[in-house]
Tab-separated table of C-alpha atoms in Angstrom:
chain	number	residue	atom	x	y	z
A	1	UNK	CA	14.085	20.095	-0.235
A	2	UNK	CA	12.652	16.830	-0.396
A	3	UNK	CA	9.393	16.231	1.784
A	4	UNK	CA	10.016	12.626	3.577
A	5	UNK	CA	6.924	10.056	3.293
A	6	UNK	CA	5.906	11.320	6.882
A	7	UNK	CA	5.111	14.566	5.283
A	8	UNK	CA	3.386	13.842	2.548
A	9	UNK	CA	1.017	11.533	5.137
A	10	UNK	CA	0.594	13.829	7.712
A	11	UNK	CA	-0.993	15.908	4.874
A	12	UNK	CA	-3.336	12.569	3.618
A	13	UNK	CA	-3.685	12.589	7.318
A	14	UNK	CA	-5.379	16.041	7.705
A	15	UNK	CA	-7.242	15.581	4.654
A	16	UNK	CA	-8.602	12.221	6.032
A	17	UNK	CA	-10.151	13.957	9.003
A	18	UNK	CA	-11.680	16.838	6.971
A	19	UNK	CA	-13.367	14.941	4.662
A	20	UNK	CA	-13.391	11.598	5.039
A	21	UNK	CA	-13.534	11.208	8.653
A	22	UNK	CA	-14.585	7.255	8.606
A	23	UNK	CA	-11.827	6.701	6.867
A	24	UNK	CA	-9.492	8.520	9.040
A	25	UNK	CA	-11.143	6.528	11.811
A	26	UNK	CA	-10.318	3.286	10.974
A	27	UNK	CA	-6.973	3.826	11.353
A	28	UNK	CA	-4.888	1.636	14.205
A	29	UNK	CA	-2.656	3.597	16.665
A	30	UNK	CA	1.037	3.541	15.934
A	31	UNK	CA	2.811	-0.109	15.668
A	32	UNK	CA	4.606	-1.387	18.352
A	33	UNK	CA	8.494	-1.456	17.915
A	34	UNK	CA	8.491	-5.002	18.655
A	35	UNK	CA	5.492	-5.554	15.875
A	36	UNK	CA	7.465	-3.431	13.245
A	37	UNK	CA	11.372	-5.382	14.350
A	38	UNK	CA	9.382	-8.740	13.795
A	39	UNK	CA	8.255	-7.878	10.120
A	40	UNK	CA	11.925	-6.886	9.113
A	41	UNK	CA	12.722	-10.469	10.731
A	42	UNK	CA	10.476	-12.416	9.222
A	43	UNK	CA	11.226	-10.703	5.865
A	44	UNK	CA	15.114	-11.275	6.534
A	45	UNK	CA	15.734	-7.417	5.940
A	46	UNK	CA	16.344	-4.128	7.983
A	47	UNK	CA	13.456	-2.015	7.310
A	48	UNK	CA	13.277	0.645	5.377
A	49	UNK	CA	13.099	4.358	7.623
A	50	UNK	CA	10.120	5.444	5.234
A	51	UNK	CA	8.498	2.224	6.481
A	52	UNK	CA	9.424	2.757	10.069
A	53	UNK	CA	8.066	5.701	9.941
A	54	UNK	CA	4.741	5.236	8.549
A	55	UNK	CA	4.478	2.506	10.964
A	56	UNK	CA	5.489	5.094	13.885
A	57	UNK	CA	2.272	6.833	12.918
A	58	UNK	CA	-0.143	4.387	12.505
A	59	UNK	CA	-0.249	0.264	11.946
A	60	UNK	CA	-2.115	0.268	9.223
A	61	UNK	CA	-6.170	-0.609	9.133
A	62	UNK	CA	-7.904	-3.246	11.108
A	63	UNK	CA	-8.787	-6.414	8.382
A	64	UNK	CA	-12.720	-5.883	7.722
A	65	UNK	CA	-13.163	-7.474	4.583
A	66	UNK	CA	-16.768	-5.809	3.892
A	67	UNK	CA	-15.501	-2.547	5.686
A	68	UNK	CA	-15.493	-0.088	2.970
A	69	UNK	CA	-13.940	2.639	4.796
A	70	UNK	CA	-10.176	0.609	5.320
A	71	UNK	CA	-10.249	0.808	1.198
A	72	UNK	CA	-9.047	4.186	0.958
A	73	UNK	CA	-5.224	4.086	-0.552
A	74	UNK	CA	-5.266	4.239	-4.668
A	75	UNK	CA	-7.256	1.871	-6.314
A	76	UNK	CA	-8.903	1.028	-3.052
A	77	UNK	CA	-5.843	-0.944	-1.044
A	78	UNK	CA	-5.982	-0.983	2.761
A	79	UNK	CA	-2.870	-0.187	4.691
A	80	UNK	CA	-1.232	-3.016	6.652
A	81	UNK	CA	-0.896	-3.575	10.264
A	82	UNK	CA	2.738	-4.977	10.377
A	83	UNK	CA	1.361	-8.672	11.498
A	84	UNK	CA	-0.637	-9.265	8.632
A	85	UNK	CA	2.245	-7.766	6.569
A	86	UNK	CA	4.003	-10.351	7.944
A	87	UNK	CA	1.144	-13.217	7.341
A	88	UNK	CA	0.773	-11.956	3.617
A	89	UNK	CA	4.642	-11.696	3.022
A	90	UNK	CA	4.684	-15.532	4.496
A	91	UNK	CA	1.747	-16.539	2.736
A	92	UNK	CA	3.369	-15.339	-1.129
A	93	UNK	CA	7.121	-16.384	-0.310
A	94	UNK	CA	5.493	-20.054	0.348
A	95	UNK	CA	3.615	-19.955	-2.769
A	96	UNK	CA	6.882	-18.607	-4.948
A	97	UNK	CA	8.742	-21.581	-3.308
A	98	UNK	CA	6.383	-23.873	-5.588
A	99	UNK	CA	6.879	-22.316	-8.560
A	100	UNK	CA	9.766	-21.720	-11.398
A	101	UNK	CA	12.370	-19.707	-10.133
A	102	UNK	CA	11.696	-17.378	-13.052
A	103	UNK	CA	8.921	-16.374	-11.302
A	104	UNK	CA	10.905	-14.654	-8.583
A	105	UNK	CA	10.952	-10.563	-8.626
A	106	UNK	CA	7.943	-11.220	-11.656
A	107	UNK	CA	5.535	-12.937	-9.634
A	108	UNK	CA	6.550	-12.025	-6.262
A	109	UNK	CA	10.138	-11.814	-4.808
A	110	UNK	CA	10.874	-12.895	-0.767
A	111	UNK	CA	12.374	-9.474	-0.060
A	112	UNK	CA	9.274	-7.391	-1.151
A	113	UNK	CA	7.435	-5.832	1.764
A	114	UNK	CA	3.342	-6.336	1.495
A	115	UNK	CA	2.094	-2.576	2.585
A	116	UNK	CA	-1.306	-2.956	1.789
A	117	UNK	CA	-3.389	-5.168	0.336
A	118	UNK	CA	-7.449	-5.726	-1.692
A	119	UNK	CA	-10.060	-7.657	-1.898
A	120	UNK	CA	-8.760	-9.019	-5.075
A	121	UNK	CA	-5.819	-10.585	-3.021
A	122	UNK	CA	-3.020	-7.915	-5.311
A	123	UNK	CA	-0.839	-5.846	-2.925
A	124	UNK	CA	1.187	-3.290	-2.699
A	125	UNK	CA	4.486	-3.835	-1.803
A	126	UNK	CA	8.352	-2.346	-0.826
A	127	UNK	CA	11.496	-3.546	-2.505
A	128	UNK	CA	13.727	-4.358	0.264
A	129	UNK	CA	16.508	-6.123	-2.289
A	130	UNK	CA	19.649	-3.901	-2.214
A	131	UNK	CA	20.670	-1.950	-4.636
A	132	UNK	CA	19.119	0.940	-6.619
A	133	UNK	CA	15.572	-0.687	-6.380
A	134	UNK	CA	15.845	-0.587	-2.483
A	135	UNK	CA	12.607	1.466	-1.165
A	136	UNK	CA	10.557	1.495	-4.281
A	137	UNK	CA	7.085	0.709	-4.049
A	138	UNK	CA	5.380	-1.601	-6.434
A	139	UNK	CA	2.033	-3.578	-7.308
A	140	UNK	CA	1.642	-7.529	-6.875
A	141	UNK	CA	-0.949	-8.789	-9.754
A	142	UNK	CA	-1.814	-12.289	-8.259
A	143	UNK	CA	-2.585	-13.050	-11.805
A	144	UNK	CA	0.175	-11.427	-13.514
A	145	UNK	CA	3.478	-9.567	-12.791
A	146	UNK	CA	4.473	-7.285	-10.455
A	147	UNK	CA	5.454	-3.607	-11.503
A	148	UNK	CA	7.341	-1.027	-9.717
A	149	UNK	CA	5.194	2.444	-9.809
A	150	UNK	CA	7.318	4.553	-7.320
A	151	UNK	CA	10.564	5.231	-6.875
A	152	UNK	CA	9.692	5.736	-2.989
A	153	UNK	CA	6.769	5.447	-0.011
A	154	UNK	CA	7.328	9.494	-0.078
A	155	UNK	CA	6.455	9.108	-3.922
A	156	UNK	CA	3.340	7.095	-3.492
A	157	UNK	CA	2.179	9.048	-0.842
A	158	UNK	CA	3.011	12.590	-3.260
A	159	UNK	CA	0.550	11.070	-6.144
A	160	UNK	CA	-2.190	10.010	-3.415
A	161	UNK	CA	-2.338	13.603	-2.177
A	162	UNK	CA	-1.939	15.235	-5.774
A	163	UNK	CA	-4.745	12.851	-6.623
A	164	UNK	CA	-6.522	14.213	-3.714
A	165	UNK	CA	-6.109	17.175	-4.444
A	166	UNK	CA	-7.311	17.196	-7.902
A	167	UNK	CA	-3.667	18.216	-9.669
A	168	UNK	CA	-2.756	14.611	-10.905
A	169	UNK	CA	-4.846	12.634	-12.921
A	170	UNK	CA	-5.555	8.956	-12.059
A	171	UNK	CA	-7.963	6.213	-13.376
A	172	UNK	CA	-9.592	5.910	-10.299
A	173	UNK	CA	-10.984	8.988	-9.055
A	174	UNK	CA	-11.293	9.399	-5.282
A	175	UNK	CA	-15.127	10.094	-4.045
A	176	UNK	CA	-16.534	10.413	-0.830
A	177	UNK	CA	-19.378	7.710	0.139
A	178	UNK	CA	-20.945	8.327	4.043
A	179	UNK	CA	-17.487	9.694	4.719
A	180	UNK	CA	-15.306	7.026	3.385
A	181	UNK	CA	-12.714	7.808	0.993
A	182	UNK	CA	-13.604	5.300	-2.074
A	183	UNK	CA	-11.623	4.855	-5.393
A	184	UNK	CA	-14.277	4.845	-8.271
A	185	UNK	CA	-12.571	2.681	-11.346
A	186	UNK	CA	-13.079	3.835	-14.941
A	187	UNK	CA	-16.698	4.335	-16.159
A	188	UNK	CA	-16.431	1.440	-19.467
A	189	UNK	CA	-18.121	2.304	-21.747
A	190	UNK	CA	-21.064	0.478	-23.773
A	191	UNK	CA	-21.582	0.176	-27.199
């Protein structure tokens, strides 16, 4: 069977608290339902449940710009809180309405979700357009196209804890600094 994105969290979850406890505690208590029914709206969609349900558990990490611990998805992303989802889904759609509609579902497309973002203002994002790429998680490139990585939040959140857990390799290798969960990128190498 299947584990659901919930699963696969509450797992992140536990490993959060043993060893990267400031991490873990940076972590918002769960969204409202009014917070979470005003993202779908302003993103014109219903929702995804994996979404809902991540969003049941937590709303995502308070914005701290210089706060090293929020960093701690993949490649160093910080989880949304469903308003600022909402700001940085408002925020992109405006900036695709100035640009070549061949840029739309390259650059950015109105019914992706922003679930996290980074410092380098890329995201990562759920495809909310229907059809068979409804619920797959991508990443926005703010200076070059988007790409769809998972097929689901539950797959996302299965390579996280593999690459947690030391049984999937990644690029960015997850090390513990003062507790925080941080994402070292590739060593390059000098000639």
């Amino acid at each position: 069977m299947r584990q659901t994105s919930l699963a696969h969290w509450t797992e992140i979850d536990r490993w959060l608290a043993t060893y990267a406890p400031a991490s873990r505690a940076v972590l918002l208590p769960p969204a409202s339902a009014e917070d979470v029914f005003q993202l779908g709206q302003a993103v014109g969609v219903e929702l995804s449940g994996e979404l809902v349900q991540l969003y049941a558990l937590h709303n995502g990490v308070a914005q701290a710009e210089a706060d090293v611990r929020a960093y701690f998805y993949p490649k160093n992303y910080r989880p949304l809180p469903a308003q600022e989802a909402i700001q940085r889904h408002r925020v992109l759609s405006d900036l695709l309405a100035g640009v070549d509609d061949e840029m739309v579902g390259y650059w950015w497309h109105p019914l992706w979700v922003p679930i996290a973002d980074h410092v380098t203002a890329d995201a990562l994002f759920i495809d909310h357009r229907p059809g068979p790429s409804f619920g797959q998680v991508g990443t926005f490139d703010h200076e070059d196209s988007a790409k769809i990585k998972w097929s689901s939040l539950s797959d996302f959140f299965a390579s996280m804890r593999k690459q947690l857990e030391g049984t999937e390799e990644s690029r960015y290798k997850p090390t513990i600094v003062d507790g925080s969960l941080i994402w070292r990128p590739p060593v390059k190498k000098r000639i």
